[in-house]
Tab-separated table of N, CA and C in Angstrom:
chain	number	residue	atom	x	y	z
L	862	UNK	N	-26.767	325.886	-4.756
L	862	UNK	CA	-25.538	325.597	-5.438
L	862	UNK	C	-25.515	326.294	-6.801
L	863	UNK	N	-26.628	326.196	-7.551
L	863	UNK	CA	-26.718	326.859	-8.848
L	863	UNK	C	-26.551	328.359	-8.678
L	864	UNK	N	-27.220	328.913	-7.643
L	864	UNK	CA	-27.136	330.346	-7.391
L	864	UNK	C	-25.701	330.763	-7.124
L	865	UNK	N	-24.999	329.992	-6.285
L	865	UNK	CA	-23.603	330.307	-5.966
L	865	UNK	C	-22.740	330.289	-7.222
L	866	UNK	N	-22.982	329.316	-8.082
L	866	UNK	CA	-22.217	329.225	-9.324
L	866	UNK	C	-22.499	330.410	-10.231
L	867	UNK	N	-23.776	330.806	-10.316
L	867	UNK	CA	-24.125	331.942	-11.159
L	867	UNK	C	-23.546	333.235	-10.614
L	868	UNK	N	-23.626	333.404	-9.296
L	868	UNK	CA	-23.057	334.607	-8.692
L	868	UNK	C	-21.554	334.642	-8.941
L	869	UNK	N	-20.897	333.491	-8.836
L	869	UNK	CA	-19.454	333.433	-9.106
L	869	UNK	C	-19.170	333.832	-10.552
L	870	UNK	N	-20.003	333.343	-11.460
L	870	UNK	CA	-19.820	333.693	-12.876
L	870	UNK	C	-20.091	335.175	-13.104
L	871	UNK	N	-21.135	335.685	-12.463
L	871	UNK	CA	-21.483	337.091	-12.630
L	871	UNK	C	-20.440	338.002	-11.990
L	872	UNK	N	-19.784	337.503	-10.958
L	872	UNK	CA	-18.874	338.336	-10.198
L	872	UNK	C	-17.479	338.440	-10.777
L	873	UNK	N	-17.286	337.993	-12.020
L	873	UNK	CA	-15.952	338.023	-12.624
L	873	UNK	C	-15.380	339.431	-12.625
L	874	UNK	N	-16.239	340.444	-12.759
L	874	UNK	CA	-15.763	341.820	-12.784
L	874	UNK	C	-15.759	342.435	-11.389
L	875	UNK	N	-16.166	341.665	-10.380
L	875	UNK	CA	-16.246	342.178	-9.011
L	875	UNK	C	-15.078	341.671	-8.189
L	876	UNK	N	-14.948	342.226	-7.011
L	876	UNK	CA	-13.927	341.722	-6.100
L	876	UNK	C	-14.339	340.330	-5.650
L	877	UNK	N	-13.350	339.473	-5.358
L	877	UNK	CA	-13.634	338.093	-4.991
L	877	UNK	C	-14.493	337.990	-3.730
L	878	UNK	N	-14.290	338.879	-2.772
L	878	UNK	CA	-14.993	338.774	-1.496
L	878	UNK	C	-16.422	339.309	-1.553
L	879	UNK	N	-16.778	339.985	-2.644
L	879	UNK	CA	-18.086	340.612	-2.712
L	879	UNK	C	-19.127	339.620	-3.239
L	880	UNK	N	-20.294	339.584	-2.609
L	880	UNK	CA	-21.370	338.730	-3.092
L	880	UNK	C	-22.683	339.490	-3.065
L	881	UNK	N	-23.741	338.832	-3.442
L	881	UNK	CA	-25.042	339.482	-3.549
L	881	UNK	C	-25.509	340.044	-2.219
L	882	UNK	N	-25.330	339.306	-1.138
L	882	UNK	CA	-25.743	339.798	0.178
L	882	UNK	C	-24.949	341.038	0.579
L	883	UNK	N	-23.676	341.087	0.197
L	883	UNK	CA	-22.872	342.281	0.476
L	883	UNK	C	-23.431	343.485	-0.268
L	884	UNK	N	-23.780	343.291	-1.523
L	884	UNK	CA	-24.345	344.383	-2.312
L	884	UNK	C	-25.659	344.835	-1.688
L	885	UNK	N	-26.438	343.875	-1.208
L	885	UNK	CA	-27.740	344.196	-0.625
L	885	UNK	C	-27.598	345.065	0.618
L	886	UNK	N	-26.458	345.012	1.279
L	886	UNK	CA	-26.240	345.804	2.479
L	886	UNK	C	-26.016	347.290	2.199
L	887	UNK	N	-25.844	347.667	0.947
L	887	UNK	CA	-25.621	349.062	0.601
L	887	UNK	C	-26.892	349.886	0.773
L	888	UNK	N	-26.705	351.159	1.034
L	888	UNK	CA	-27.834	352.083	1.015
L	888	UNK	C	-28.241	352.282	-0.435
L	889	UNK	N	-29.458	352.763	-0.655
L	889	UNK	CA	-29.952	352.948	-2.019
L	889	UNK	C	-29.020	353.857	-2.817
L	890	UNK	N	-28.581	354.967	-2.224
L	890	UNK	CA	-27.720	355.903	-2.950
L	890	UNK	C	-26.405	355.235	-3.362
L	891	UNK	N	-25.834	354.443	-2.453
L	891	UNK	CA	-24.586	353.747	-2.770
L	891	UNK	C	-24.811	352.698	-3.847
L	892	UNK	N	-25.951	352.001	-3.757
L	892	UNK	CA	-26.259	350.982	-4.760
L	892	UNK	C	-26.468	351.617	-6.129
L	893	UNK	N	-27.110	352.790	-6.169
L	893	UNK	CA	-27.310	353.483	-7.449
L	893	UNK	C	-25.971	353.865	-8.072
L	894	UNK	N	-25.044	354.351	-7.242
L	894	UNK	CA	-23.722	354.728	-7.746
L	894	UNK	C	-22.987	353.491	-8.257
L	895	UNK	N	-23.041	352.392	-7.491
L	895	UNK	CA	-22.391	351.153	-7.911
L	895	UNK	C	-23.000	350.630	-9.204
L	896	UNK	N	-24.324	350.749	-9.335
L	896	UNK	CA	-25.012	350.309	-10.545
L	896	UNK	C	-24.508	351.082	-11.763
L	897	UNK	N	-24.399	352.413	-11.624
L	897	UNK	CA	-23.953	353.240	-12.748
L	897	UNK	C	-22.519	352.915	-13.157
L	898	UNK	N	-21.698	352.475	-12.194
L	898	UNK	CA	-20.296	352.175	-12.474
L	898	UNK	C	-20.083	350.746	-12.966
L	899	UNK	N	-21.095	349.898	-12.843
L	899	UNK	CA	-20.958	348.486	-13.210
L	899	UNK	C	-21.229	348.271	-14.691
L	900	UNK	N	-20.793	347.115	-15.177
L	900	UNK	CA	-21.044	346.749	-16.569
L	900	UNK	C	-21.472	345.287	-16.636
L	901	UNK	N	-22.115	344.927	-17.716
L	901	UNK	CA	-22.451	343.533	-18.001
L	901	UNK	C	-23.253	342.830	-16.932
L	902	UNK	N	-22.869	341.578	-16.658
L	902	UNK	CA	-23.593	340.748	-15.703
L	902	UNK	C	-23.522	341.330	-14.299
L	903	UNK	N	-22.403	341.963	-13.983
L	903	UNK	CA	-22.257	342.599	-12.672
L	903	UNK	C	-23.317	343.689	-12.506
L	904	UNK	N	-23.553	344.430	-13.566
L	904	UNK	CA	-24.570	345.482	-13.557
L	904	UNK	C	-25.949	344.871	-13.315
L	905	UNK	N	-26.196	343.714	-13.904
L	905	UNK	CA	-27.491	343.060	-13.728
L	905	UNK	C	-27.726	342.686	-12.272
L	906	UNK	N	-26.741	342.046	-11.651
L	906	UNK	CA	-26.922	341.639	-10.266
L	906	UNK	C	-27.060	342.851	-9.350
L	907	UNK	N	-26.251	343.879	-9.584
L	907	UNK	CA	-26.356	345.102	-8.795
L	907	UNK	C	-27.713	345.760	-9.024
L	908	UNK	N	-28.150	345.748	-10.274
L	908	UNK	CA	-29.452	346.333	-10.611
L	908	UNK	C	-30.601	345.601	-9.938
L	909	UNK	N	-30.504	344.285	-9.845
L	909	UNK	CA	-31.549	343.518	-9.171
L	909	UNK	C	-31.617	343.878	-7.691
L	910	UNK	N	-30.462	343.983	-7.062
L	910	UNK	CA	-30.440	344.366	-5.650
L	910	UNK	C	-30.993	345.772	-5.480
L	911	UNK	N	-30.601	346.678	-6.362
L	911	UNK	CA	-31.095	348.050	-6.283
L	911	UNK	C	-32.606	348.086	-6.466
L	912	UNK	N	-33.117	347.326	-7.427
L	912	UNK	CA	-34.565	347.274	-7.627
L	912	UNK	C	-35.268	346.717	-6.394
L	913	UNK	N	-34.653	345.732	-5.757
L	913	UNK	CA	-35.214	345.156	-4.536
L	913	UNK	C	-35.252	346.210	-3.426
L	914	UNK	N	-34.154	346.953	-3.261
L	914	UNK	CA	-34.110	348.014	-2.255
L	914	UNK	C	-35.128	349.105	-2.559
L	915	UNK	N	-35.224	349.498	-3.824
L	915	UNK	CA	-36.189	350.534	-4.217
L	915	UNK	C	-37.615	350.056	-4.014
L	916	UNK	N	-37.822	348.754	-4.137
L	916	UNK	CA	-39.161	348.198	-3.961
L	916	UNK	C	-39.712	348.396	-2.566
L	917	UNK	N	-38.846	348.668	-1.598
L	917	UNK	CA	-39.336	348.909	-0.244
L	917	UNK	C	-39.984	350.277	-0.129
L	918	UNK	N	-39.692	351.167	-1.074
L	918	UNK	CA	-40.256	352.515	-1.012
L	918	UNK	C	-41.000	352.915	-2.270
L	919	UNK	N	-40.573	352.441	-3.408
L	919	UNK	CA	-41.155	352.907	-4.661
L	919	UNK	C	-41.225	351.796	-5.700
L	920	UNK	N	-42.402	351.192	-5.871
L	920	UNK	CA	-42.502	350.149	-6.902
L	920	UNK	C	-42.221	350.681	-8.302
L	921	UNK	N	-42.591	351.931	-8.556
L	921	UNK	CA	-42.348	352.508	-9.883
L	921	UNK	C	-40.849	352.576	-10.173
L	922	UNK	N	-40.077	353.035	-9.192
L	922	UNK	CA	-38.631	353.117	-9.388
L	922	UNK	C	-38.024	351.724	-9.513
L	923	UNK	N	-38.551	350.768	-8.765
L	923	UNK	CA	-38.032	349.404	-8.850
L	923	UNK	C	-38.255	348.832	-10.248
L	924	UNK	N	-39.458	349.017	-10.771
L	924	UNK	CA	-39.756	348.519	-12.117
L	924	UNK	C	-38.924	349.250	-13.169
L	925	UNK	N	-38.718	350.554	-12.960
L	925	UNK	CA	-37.886	351.336	-13.873
L	925	UNK	C	-36.446	350.806	-13.873
L	926	UNK	N	-35.946	350.467	-12.681
L	926	UNK	CA	-34.583	349.946	-12.564
L	926	UNK	C	-34.457	348.608	-13.281
L	927	UNK	N	-35.464	347.742	-13.133
L	927	UNK	CA	-35.433	346.456	-13.843
L	927	UNK	C	-35.407	346.671	-15.347
L	928	UNK	N	-36.088	347.717	-15.818
L	928	UNK	CA	-36.122	348.015	-17.246
L	928	UNK	C	-34.772	348.419	-17.812
L	929	UNK	N	-33.845	348.838	-16.973
L	929	UNK	CA	-32.517	349.272	-17.423
L	929	UNK	C	-31.524	348.120	-17.573
L	930	UNK	N	-31.922	346.927	-17.155
L	930	UNK	CA	-30.967	345.820	-17.134
L	930	UNK	C	-30.789	345.196	-18.515
L	931	UNK	N	-29.574	344.725	-18.821
L	931	UNK	CA	-29.324	344.092	-20.121
L	931	UNK	C	-30.111	342.788	-20.260
L	932	UNK	N	-30.837	342.649	-21.336
L	932	UNK	CA	-31.755	341.515	-21.492
L	932	UNK	C	-31.048	340.167	-21.566
L	933	UNK	N	-29.822	340.128	-22.082
L	933	UNK	CA	-29.157	338.831	-22.239
L	933	UNK	C	-28.889	338.144	-20.901
L	934	UNK	N	-28.614	338.895	-19.853
L	934	UNK	CA	-28.369	338.262	-18.559
L	934	UNK	C	-29.655	338.053	-17.771
L	935	UNK	N	-30.758	338.597	-18.250
L	935	UNK	CA	-32.039	338.388	-17.578
L	935	UNK	C	-32.620	337.013	-17.873
L	936	UNK	N	-31.930	336.213	-18.678
L	936	UNK	CA	-32.428	334.878	-18.996
L	936	UNK	C	-31.933	333.814	-18.022
L	937	UNK	N	-30.906	334.116	-17.248
L	937	UNK	CA	-30.378	333.143	-16.291
L	937	UNK	C	-31.454	332.809	-15.260
L	938	UNK	N	-31.617	331.536	-14.882
L	938	UNK	CA	-32.692	331.139	-13.972
L	938	UNK	C	-32.738	331.930	-12.668
L	939	UNK	N	-31.581	332.165	-12.072
L	939	UNK	CA	-31.563	332.889	-10.799
L	939	UNK	C	-32.017	334.331	-10.990
L	940	UNK	N	-31.641	334.911	-12.113
L	940	UNK	CA	-32.018	336.296	-12.393
L	940	UNK	C	-33.504	336.378	-12.687
L	941	UNK	N	-34.016	335.422	-13.448
L	941	UNK	CA	-35.457	335.378	-13.746
L	941	UNK	C	-36.254	335.274	-12.457
L	942	UNK	N	-35.809	334.402	-11.561
L	942	UNK	CA	-36.523	334.213	-10.299
L	942	UNK	C	-36.502	335.472	-9.451
L	943	UNK	N	-35.345	336.074	-9.322
L	943	UNK	CA	-35.200	337.265	-8.488
L	943	UNK	C	-35.976	338.440	-9.089
L	944	UNK	N	-35.841	338.635	-10.398
L	944	UNK	CA	-36.567	339.721	-11.064
L	944	UNK	C	-38.074	339.510	-10.955
L	945	UNK	N	-38.522	338.269	-11.078
L	945	UNK	CA	-39.958	337.971	-10.939
L	945	UNK	C	-40.449	338.321	-9.543
L	946	UNK	N	-39.648	337.996	-8.535
L	946	UNK	CA	-40.032	338.305	-7.154
L	946	UNK	C	-40.139	339.807	-6.932
L	947	UNK	N	-39.192	340.562	-7.484
L	947	UNK	CA	-39.209	342.019	-7.333
L	947	UNK	C	-40.432	342.606	-8.036
L	948	UNK	N	-40.672	342.155	-9.265
L	948	UNK	CA	-41.830	342.661	-10.011
L	948	UNK	C	-43.136	342.258	-9.335
L	949	UNK	N	-43.184	341.046	-8.792
L	949	UNK	CA	-44.370	340.589	-8.073
L	949	UNK	C	-44.663	341.529	-6.910
L	950	UNK	N	-43.663	341.819	-6.101
L	950	UNK	CA	-43.855	342.711	-4.954
L	950	UNK	C	-44.291	344.097	-5.397
L	951	UNK	N	-43.708	344.582	-6.486
L	951	UNK	CA	-44.076	345.910	-6.985
L	951	UNK	C	-45.539	345.939	-7.413
L	952	UNK	N	-45.978	344.914	-8.131
L	952	UNK	CA	-47.379	344.873	-8.572
L	952	UNK	C	-48.341	344.702	-7.396
L	953	UNK	N	-47.923	343.955	-6.373
L	953	UNK	CA	-48.769	343.819	-5.177
L	953	UNK	C	-48.923	345.182	-4.520
L	954	UNK	N	-47.841	345.938	-4.422
L	954	UNK	CA	-47.917	347.284	-3.830
L	954	UNK	C	-48.848	348.192	-4.628
L	955	UNK	N	-48.922	347.965	-5.926
L	955	UNK	CA	-49.790	348.769	-6.780
L	955	UNK	C	-51.199	348.170	-6.874
L	956	UNK	N	-51.457	347.135	-6.079
L	956	UNK	CA	-52.750	346.439	-6.055
L	956	UNK	C	-53.115	345.857	-7.415
L	957	UNK	N	-52.129	345.460	-8.189
L	957	UNK	CA	-52.358	344.785	-9.468
L	957	UNK	C	-52.083	343.297	-9.243
L	958	UNK	N	-53.032	342.650	-8.560
L	958	UNK	CA	-52.801	341.293	-8.068
L	958	UNK	C	-52.770	340.246	-9.167
L	959	UNK	N	-53.497	340.472	-10.249
L	959	UNK	CA	-53.495	339.489	-11.332
L	959	UNK	C	-52.109	339.394	-11.969
L	960	UNK	N	-51.492	340.563	-12.238
L	960	UNK	CA	-50.140	340.566	-12.791
L	960	UNK	C	-49.152	339.953	-11.793
L	961	UNK	N	-49.339	340.300	-10.526
L	961	UNK	CA	-48.439	339.803	-9.486
L	961	UNK	C	-48.506	338.283	-9.361
L	962	UNK	N	-49.679	337.720	-9.542
L	962	UNK	CA	-49.854	336.282	-9.346
L	962	UNK	C	-48.986	335.458	-10.292
L	963	UNK	N	-48.941	335.820	-11.562
L	963	UNK	CA	-48.133	335.035	-12.502
L	963	UNK	C	-46.638	335.191	-12.207
L	964	UNK	N	-46.230	336.388	-11.804
L	964	UNK	CA	-44.822	336.604	-11.472
L	964	UNK	C	-44.427	335.849	-10.209
L	965	UNK	N	-45.309	335.840	-9.226
L	965	UNK	CA	-45.019	335.103	-7.994
L	965	UNK	C	-44.986	333.601	-8.252
L	966	UNK	N	-45.779	333.137	-9.199
L	966	UNK	CA	-45.755	331.713	-9.545
L	966	UNK	C	-44.365	331.332	-10.063
L	967	UNK	N	-43.774	332.202	-10.881
L	967	UNK	CA	-42.419	331.955	-11.378
L	967	UNK	C	-41.431	331.911	-10.217
L	968	UNK	N	-41.549	332.872	-9.306
L	968	UNK	CA	-40.654	332.904	-8.140
L	968	UNK	C	-40.877	331.677	-7.262
L	969	UNK	N	-42.136	331.288	-7.058
L	969	UNK	CA	-42.463	330.145	-6.197
L	969	UNK	C	-41.870	328.852	-6.755
L	970	UNK	N	-41.891	328.686	-8.074
L	970	UNK	CA	-41.310	327.491	-8.688
L	970	UNK	C	-39.823	327.387	-8.371
L	971	UNK	N	-39.156	328.521	-8.338
L	971	UNK	CA	-37.713	328.513	-8.131
L	971	UNK	C	-37.332	328.319	-6.674
L	972	UNK	N	-38.241	328.635	-5.744
L	972	UNK	CA	-37.939	328.507	-4.312
L	972	UNK	C	-37.440	327.107	-3.986
L	973	UNK	N	-38.095	326.090	-4.528
L	973	UNK	CA	-37.713	324.709	-4.234
L	973	UNK	C	-36.411	324.300	-4.913
L	974	UNK	N	-36.010	325.024	-5.955
L	974	UNK	CA	-34.828	324.651	-6.726
L	974	UNK	C	-33.534	325.265	-6.200
L	975	UNK	N	-33.627	326.150	-5.218
L	975	UNK	CA	-32.412	326.784	-4.712
L	975	UNK	C	-32.225	326.488	-3.232
L	976	UNK	N	-30.975	326.392	-2.836
L	976	UNK	CA	-30.667	326.240	-1.413
L	976	UNK	C	-29.953	327.479	-0.890
L	977	UNK	N	-29.749	328.473	-1.750
L	977	UNK	CA	-29.086	329.687	-1.310
L	977	UNK	C	-30.000	330.453	-0.354
L	978	UNK	N	-29.573	330.684	0.895
L	978	UNK	CA	-30.456	331.300	1.887
L	978	UNK	C	-30.890	332.716	1.534
L	979	UNK	N	-29.992	333.496	0.927
L	979	UNK	CA	-30.339	334.871	0.567
L	979	UNK	C	-31.478	334.909	-0.444
L	980	UNK	N	-31.292	334.177	-1.540
L	980	UNK	CA	-32.301	334.185	-2.593
L	980	UNK	C	-33.600	333.556	-2.103
L	981	UNK	N	-33.496	332.457	-1.356
L	981	UNK	CA	-34.691	331.782	-0.850
L	981	UNK	C	-35.514	332.728	0.033
L	982	UNK	N	-34.841	333.473	0.910
L	982	UNK	CA	-35.542	334.410	1.790
L	982	UNK	C	-36.231	335.507	0.989
L	983	UNK	N	-35.567	336.031	-0.033
L	983	UNK	CA	-36.154	337.110	-0.833
L	983	UNK	C	-37.334	336.611	-1.668
L	984	UNK	N	-37.213	335.414	-2.248
L	984	UNK	CA	-38.307	334.858	-3.036
L	984	UNK	C	-39.523	334.575	-2.156
L	985	UNK	N	-39.282	333.976	-0.997
L	985	UNK	CA	-40.392	333.665	-0.088
L	985	UNK	C	-41.084	334.931	0.409
L	986	UNK	N	-40.324	335.992	0.622
L	986	UNK	CA	-40.921	337.249	1.073
L	986	UNK	C	-41.885	337.800	0.031
L	987	UNK	N	-41.530	337.701	-1.243
L	987	UNK	CA	-42.415	338.193	-2.308
L	987	UNK	C	-43.692	337.362	-2.381
L	988	UNK	N	-43.541	336.048	-2.315
L	988	UNK	CA	-44.700	335.151	-2.374
L	988	UNK	C	-45.610	335.382	-1.168
L	989	UNK	N	-45.003	335.596	-0.010
L	989	UNK	CA	-45.759	335.843	1.220
L	989	UNK	C	-46.551	337.143	1.132
L	990	UNK	N	-45.957	338.160	0.537
L	990	UNK	CA	-46.609	339.463	0.398
L	990	UNK	C	-47.878	339.340	-0.445
L	991	UNK	N	-47.800	338.572	-1.529
L	991	UNK	CA	-48.977	338.354	-2.373
L	991	UNK	C	-50.040	337.571	-1.615
L	992	UNK	N	-49.631	336.553	-0.865
L	992	UNK	CA	-50.604	335.748	-0.099
L	992	UNK	C	-51.373	336.617	0.898
L	993	UNK	N	-50.704	337.582	1.519
L	993	UNK	CA	-51.399	338.499	2.434
L	993	UNK	C	-52.489	339.250	1.690
L	994	UNK	N	-52.128	339.837	0.552
L	994	UNK	CA	-53.087	340.655	-0.209
L	994	UNK	C	-54.245	339.829	-0.751
L	995	UNK	N	-54.015	338.520	-0.936
L	995	UNK	CA	-55.085	337.651	-1.418
L	995	UNK	C	-55.912	337.087	-0.269
L	996	UNK	N	-55.562	337.466	0.958
L	996	UNK	CA	-56.315	337.004	2.119
L	996	UNK	C	-55.987	335.590	2.550
L	997	UNK	N	-54.901	335.034	2.053
L	997	UNK	CA	-54.474	333.682	2.417
L	997	UNK	C	-53.477	333.789	3.564
L	998	UNK	N	-54.001	334.143	4.751
L	998	UNK	CA	-53.129	334.505	5.861
L	998	UNK	C	-52.381	333.315	6.453
L	999	UNK	N	-53.013	332.157	6.500
L	999	UNK	CA	-52.323	330.967	6.999
L	999	UNK	C	-51.125	330.632	6.123
L	1000	UNK	N	-51.346	330.660	4.812
L	1000	UNK	CA	-50.278	330.391	3.856
L	1000	UNK	C	-49.200	331.476	3.947
L	1001	UNK	N	-49.630	332.735	4.093
L	1001	UNK	CA	-48.680	333.844	4.196
L	1001	UNK	C	-47.787	333.686	5.420
L	1002	UNK	N	-48.369	333.264	6.524
L	1002	UNK	CA	-47.584	333.099	7.748
L	1002	UNK	C	-46.560	331.967	7.593
L	1003	UNK	N	-46.965	330.894	6.920
L	1003	UNK	CA	-46.016	329.805	6.668
L	1003	UNK	C	-44.833	330.298	5.841
L	1004	UNK	N	-45.117	331.068	4.775
L	1004	UNK	CA	-44.047	331.629	3.949
L	1004	UNK	C	-43.175	332.574	4.771
L	1005	UNK	N	-43.814	333.380	5.623
L	1005	UNK	CA	-43.071	334.357	6.425
L	1005	UNK	C	-42.110	333.659	7.380
L	1006	UNK	N	-42.573	332.603	8.052
L	1006	UNK	CA	-41.700	331.891	8.979
L	1006	UNK	C	-40.567	331.182	8.241
L	1007	UNK	N	-40.874	330.627	7.074
L	1007	UNK	CA	-39.821	329.974	6.294
L	1007	UNK	C	-38.807	331.011	5.791
L	1008	UNK	N	-39.295	332.179	5.361
L	1008	UNK	CA	-38.397	333.245	4.914
L	1008	UNK	C	-37.496	333.696	6.059
L	1009	UNK	N	-38.060	333.794	7.261
L	1009	UNK	CA	-37.280	334.219	8.423
L	1009	UNK	C	-36.180	333.208	8.726
L	1010	UNK	N	-36.501	331.922	8.625
L	1010	UNK	CA	-35.514	330.876	8.874
L	1010	UNK	C	-34.349	330.971	7.881
L	1011	UNK	N	-34.679	331.176	6.598
L	1011	UNK	CA	-33.622	331.296	5.590
L	1011	UNK	C	-32.859	332.609	5.745
L	1012	UNK	N	-33.557	333.672	6.114
L	1012	UNK	CA	-32.889	334.964	6.312
L	1012	UNK	C	-31.877	334.880	7.445
L	1013	UNK	N	-32.235	334.170	8.515
L	1013	UNK	CA	-31.308	334.002	9.638
L	1013	UNK	C	-30.044	333.276	9.182
L	1014	UNK	N	-30.194	332.365	8.228
L	1014	UNK	CA	-29.040	331.620	7.717
L	1014	UNK	C	-28.087	332.509	6.912
L	1015	UNK	N	-28.588	333.638	6.402
L	1015	UNK	CA	-27.701	334.540	5.648
L	1015	UNK	C	-26.770	335.283	6.589
L	1016	UNK	N	-27.225	335.499	7.825
L	1016	UNK	CA	-26.433	336.290	8.768
L	1016	UNK	C	-26.364	337.752	8.385
L	1017	UNK	N	-27.265	338.176	7.495
L	1017	UNK	CA	-27.255	339.555	7.016
L	1017	UNK	C	-28.365	340.340	7.701
L	1018	UNK	N	-28.032	341.373	8.476
L	1018	UNK	CA	-29.033	342.079	9.287
L	1018	UNK	C	-30.231	342.625	8.517
L	1019	UNK	N	-30.001	343.184	7.326
L	1019	UNK	CA	-31.126	343.757	6.574
L	1019	UNK	C	-32.094	342.669	6.137
L	1020	UNK	N	-31.555	341.570	5.652
L	1020	UNK	CA	-32.405	340.470	5.192
L	1020	UNK	C	-33.174	339.878	6.372
L	1021	UNK	N	-32.504	339.718	7.509
L	1021	UNK	CA	-33.170	339.206	8.712
L	1021	UNK	C	-34.275	340.151	9.173
L	1022	UNK	N	-33.992	341.440	9.193
L	1022	UNK	CA	-34.990	342.422	9.629
L	1022	UNK	C	-36.194	342.438	8.697
L	1023	UNK	N	-35.940	342.317	7.402
L	1023	UNK	CA	-37.032	342.286	6.426
L	1023	UNK	C	-37.923	341.069	6.661
L	1024	UNK	N	-37.307	339.926	6.925
L	1024	UNK	CA	-38.079	338.703	7.162
L	1024	UNK	C	-38.897	338.818	8.449
L	1025	UNK	N	-38.314	339.362	9.505
L	1025	UNK	CA	-39.059	339.539	10.762
L	1025	UNK	C	-40.211	340.518	10.574
L	1026	UNK	N	-39.975	341.552	9.786
L	1026	UNK	CA	-41.029	342.518	9.504
L	1026	UNK	C	-42.179	341.863	8.745
L	1027	UNK	N	-41.869	340.902	7.871
L	1027	UNK	CA	-42.925	340.244	7.102
L	1027	UNK	C	-43.799	339.376	8.023
L	1028	UNK	N	-43.197	338.807	9.078
L	1028	UNK	CA	-43.995	338.050	10.049
L	1028	UNK	C	-44.950	339.003	10.773
L	1029	UNK	N	-44.413	340.143	11.212
L	1029	UNK	CA	-45.245	341.134	11.905
L	1029	UNK	C	-46.359	341.633	10.999
L	1030	UNK	N	-46.048	341.855	9.726
L	1030	UNK	CA	-47.054	342.321	8.770
L	1030	UNK	C	-48.164	341.299	8.603
L	1031	UNK	N	-47.795	340.036	8.497
L	1031	UNK	CA	-48.795	338.976	8.342
L	1031	UNK	C	-49.675	338.895	9.576
L	1032	UNK	N	-49.065	338.955	10.757
L	1032	UNK	CA	-49.851	338.889	11.996
L	1032	UNK	C	-50.770	340.103	12.134
L	1033	UNK	N	-50.327	341.252	11.659
L	1033	UNK	CA	-51.159	342.450	11.727
L	1033	UNK	C	-52.408	342.312	10.854
L	1034	UNK	N	-52.285	341.603	9.737
L	1034	UNK	CA	-53.433	341.410	8.848
L	1034	UNK	C	-54.362	340.301	9.324
L	1035	UNK	N	-53.881	339.427	10.229
L	1035	UNK	CA	-54.713	338.291	10.632
L	1035	UNK	C	-55.607	338.625	11.811
């Protein structure tokens, strides 16, 4: 509910029908163009999605994208949680697990506070990724299955595919 309210507030400069999951469906190139054309809070939400998309291929670019976001909107709880999850995943990819652990802890705290399926699936995926790298495969699989359940609730193909891939990744490591 909080997430929906924040997205509604952030979306004042966006079309009424557009939401975070819609933005997430863009290709990286389209998201980069939308990011450059956006302003204010809208730019922050678009930037977070772009950083998340870039995180699938380049943690450096994802972290660079987060660095471009306006700091005043990075204080909102939903933004802090999402940005923490993205940074956590980036640090895990770079094998910097100590840095990733504190960021994932922030994301993990927020998982219980939100009922938004999109955000819940993305936060759980980041936490699950760290659990794999720490060798906590049972815990990682639990996060992966929970992320998949929430991803299915979004009805968004990319989010669902990402969650299913995280289950396969966890099983491959076990």
